[in-house]
Short mmCIF file of C-alpha atoms in Angstrom, two decimals:
data_model
loop_
_atom_site.label_atom_id
_atom_site.label_comp_id
_atom_site.label_asym_id
_atom_site.label_seq_id
_atom_site.Cartn_x
_atom_site.Cartn_y
_atom_site.Cartn_z
CA UNK S 1 114.49 -41.12 136.45
CA UNK S 2 113.29 -44.68 136.04
CA UNK S 3 110.79 -45.76 133.43
CA UNK S 4 108.34 -46.57 136.22
CA UNK S 5 108.53 -43.09 137.71
CA UNK S 6 108.26 -41.55 134.20
CA UNK S 7 105.11 -43.59 133.57
CA UNK S 8 103.71 -42.50 136.93
CA UNK S 9 104.47 -38.86 136.14
CA UNK S 10 102.84 -39.20 132.69
CA UNK S 11 99.76 -40.77 134.27
CA UNK S 12 99.45 -37.85 136.72
CA UNK S 13 99.77 -35.35 133.84
CA UNK S 14 97.09 -37.17 131.86
CA UNK S 15 94.83 -37.31 134.93
CA UNK S 16 95.34 -33.59 135.56
CA UNK S 17 94.68 -32.74 131.87
CA UNK S 18 91.45 -34.79 131.90
CA UNK S 19 90.37 -33.04 135.09
CA UNK S 20 91.25 -29.59 133.69
CA UNK S 21 89.39 -30.35 130.46
CA UNK S 22 86.26 -31.38 132.37
CA UNK S 23 86.45 -28.18 134.45
CA UNK S 24 86.98 -26.09 131.31
CA UNK S 25 83.90 -27.60 129.64
CA UNK S 26 81.84 -27.09 132.81
CA UNK S 27 82.83 -23.41 132.91
CA UNK S 28 82.03 -23.04 129.19
CA UNK S 29 78.49 -24.40 129.81
CA UNK S 30 78.10 -22.09 132.79
CA UNK S 31 79.20 -19.05 130.78
CA UNK S 32 76.96 -20.02 127.84
CA UNK S 33 73.99 -20.16 130.24
CA UNK S 34 74.91 -16.76 131.67
CA UNK S 35 75.20 -15.27 128.17
CA UNK S 36 71.81 -16.71 127.23
CA UNK S 37 70.30 -15.26 130.40
CA UNK S 38 71.88 -11.85 129.73
CA UNK S 39 70.57 -11.85 126.14
CA UNK S 40 67.07 -12.63 127.41
CA UNK S 41 67.41 -9.86 129.99
CA UNK S 42 68.57 -7.46 127.28
CA UNK S 43 65.55 -8.30 125.11
CA UNK S 44 63.23 -7.79 128.08
CA UNK S 45 64.81 -4.43 128.91
CA UNK S 46 64.50 -3.32 125.28
CA UNK S 47 60.82 -4.27 125.34
CA UNK S 48 60.36 -2.29 128.56
CA UNK S 49 62.02 0.77 126.99
CA UNK S 50 59.85 0.43 123.88
CA UNK S 51 56.73 0.24 126.02
CA UNK S 52 57.87 3.23 128.04
CA UNK S 53 58.42 5.23 124.84
CA UNK S 54 54.98 4.27 123.55
CA UNK S 55 53.45 5.29 126.86
CA UNK S 56 55.23 8.64 126.72
CA UNK S 57 54.02 9.20 123.14
CA UNK S 58 50.44 8.30 124.08
CA UNK S 59 50.49 10.38 127.30
CA UNK S 60 52.71 13.38 126.58
CA UNK S 61 51.49 15.67 129.37
CA UNK S 62 51.90 14.18 132.84
CA UNK S 63 49.38 14.84 135.57
CA UNK S 64 50.45 17.54 138.05
CA UNK S 65 51.22 15.02 140.77
CA UNK S 66 53.49 13.12 138.35
CA UNK S 67 55.76 16.03 137.49
CA UNK S 68 58.00 15.44 140.48
CA UNK S 69 58.46 11.73 139.81
CA UNK S 70 58.70 11.38 136.05
CA UNK S 71 60.10 8.07 134.82
CA UNK S 72 63.78 7.90 133.89
CA UNK S 73 62.87 7.19 130.25
CA UNK S 74 61.02 10.50 130.09
CA UNK S 75 64.13 12.34 131.27
CA UNK S 76 66.27 10.49 128.74
CA UNK S 77 63.83 11.32 125.96
CA UNK S 78 63.66 14.98 126.99
CA UNK S 79 67.36 15.35 126.28
CA UNK S 80 67.10 13.85 122.83
CA UNK S 81 64.45 15.74 120.91
CA UNK S 82 66.19 14.98 117.62
CA UNK S 83 65.91 11.24 118.15
CA UNK S 84 62.23 11.46 119.09
CA UNK S 85 61.43 12.58 115.52
CA UNK S 86 62.97 9.44 114.06
CA UNK S 87 60.88 6.35 113.50
CA UNK S 88 61.39 3.60 116.04
CA UNK S 89 64.06 1.10 115.03
CA UNK S 90 61.50 -1.66 114.46
CA UNK S 91 59.38 0.57 112.24
CA UNK S 92 62.44 1.67 110.27
CA UNK S 93 63.49 -1.96 109.73
CA UNK S 94 59.98 -2.93 108.59
CA UNK S 95 60.03 -0.01 106.17
CA UNK S 96 63.36 -1.19 104.76
CA UNK S 97 62.09 -4.76 104.41
CA UNK S 98 59.07 -3.41 102.52
CA UNK S 99 61.33 -1.95 99.85
CA UNK S 100 62.85 -5.34 98.98
CA UNK S 101 61.21 -8.38 97.50
CA UNK S 102 63.84 -10.83 98.69
CA UNK S 103 64.96 -11.82 102.20
CA UNK S 104 67.56 -9.49 103.75
CA UNK S 105 70.23 -10.26 106.34
CA UNK S 106 70.47 -8.28 109.59
CA UNK S 107 73.84 -6.93 108.43
CA UNK S 108 72.41 -5.68 105.12
CA UNK S 109 69.47 -4.09 106.92
CA UNK S 110 71.76 -2.38 109.43
CA UNK S 111 74.01 -1.06 106.65
CA UNK S 112 71.05 0.28 104.71
CA UNK S 113 69.53 1.79 107.87
CA UNK S 114 72.77 3.62 108.67
CA UNK S 115 72.97 4.84 105.06
CA UNK S 116 69.42 6.23 105.12
CA UNK S 117 69.69 7.51 108.70
CA UNK S 118 73.33 8.59 109.21
CA UNK S 119 72.51 9.90 112.69
CA UNK S 120 71.58 6.39 113.82
CA UNK S 121 74.19 3.79 114.61
CA UNK S 122 72.63 0.77 116.29
CA UNK S 123 74.97 -2.10 117.04
CA UNK S 124 74.54 -5.30 115.02
CA UNK S 125 73.23 -7.01 118.17
CA UNK S 126 70.55 -4.35 118.71
CA UNK S 127 69.40 -4.76 115.09
CA UNK S 128 69.25 -8.57 115.46
CA UNK S 129 67.37 -8.28 118.77
CA UNK S 130 64.88 -5.87 117.22
CA UNK S 131 64.39 -8.16 114.22
CA UNK S 132 63.86 -11.16 116.51
CA UNK S 133 61.37 -9.12 118.53
CA UNK S 134 59.46 -8.38 115.32
CA UNK S 135 59.56 -12.09 114.43
CA UNK S 136 58.10 -12.91 117.85
CA UNK S 137 55.31 -10.37 117.24
CA UNK S 138 54.57 -11.94 113.85
CA UNK S 139 55.37 -8.76 111.90
CA UNK S 140 58.30 -10.28 109.97
CA UNK S 141 59.51 -13.78 109.15
CA UNK S 142 62.89 -15.38 109.77
CA UNK S 143 64.42 -17.60 107.09
CA UNK S 144 67.35 -19.89 107.83
CA UNK S 145 69.51 -21.31 105.08
CA UNK S 146 72.44 -23.30 106.45
CA UNK S 147 74.14 -20.86 108.86
CA UNK S 148 72.69 -17.62 107.49
CA UNK S 149 69.51 -15.94 108.70
CA UNK S 150 67.46 -13.47 106.67
CA UNK S 151 64.17 -11.65 107.17
CA UNK S 152 61.13 -10.65 105.12
CA UNK S 153 57.80 -9.02 105.87
CA UNK S 154 55.31 -11.51 107.31
CA UNK S 155 52.92 -11.26 104.36
CA UNK S 156 55.57 -11.94 101.70
CA UNK S 157 56.29 -15.30 100.16
CA UNK S 158 59.93 -16.23 99.59
CA UNK S 159 61.53 -18.10 96.76
#
C-alpha cells in the first residue's frame, strides 16, 4: 500500500466518521424530542386520570342510562376499593411537605411516602410528575440549587 493510498483511505475513514457523528447527533436530538413529547403526554394522561377520579368521587351514582357505558376509570377504581380510601398522591405529598420546615427532594418524599404508606409504591418519575403538577398549580414551590431540585409548600419561605 502506498502512502498516497493510505492517506486516501484515512481521509475516507475520517469523512465517514464525521458523517456518522452528525447522524448520531441528529438521532439523539430526535429521540430527546420524542422523550419530551412522551413526558408531556404522560403528564396530560395523569391529569386526565386525576380529573376522572375527582368526577367519580363527586358523582358516585351514575344515571341509569350511564350504567351500560361507564368510563374505564370507573371500572379500574371498582376493582381497587382499598386504594380508593387512600389520599391522592398529590394530597399525600402536600401532607408530607407540611411536616417539614425545609425543602425536600422528590427522592426523600417518595421514601417517606412509601414508609408511611407501605401499600403504595409510586415510581420516582410518577412522584416527580406529581410534584411538578403541584408546582404548576401553585400549591408547592420548586427550588433549584445547582443540579438538585427540592420542594416546599407554596406559603413557606426557604432559607
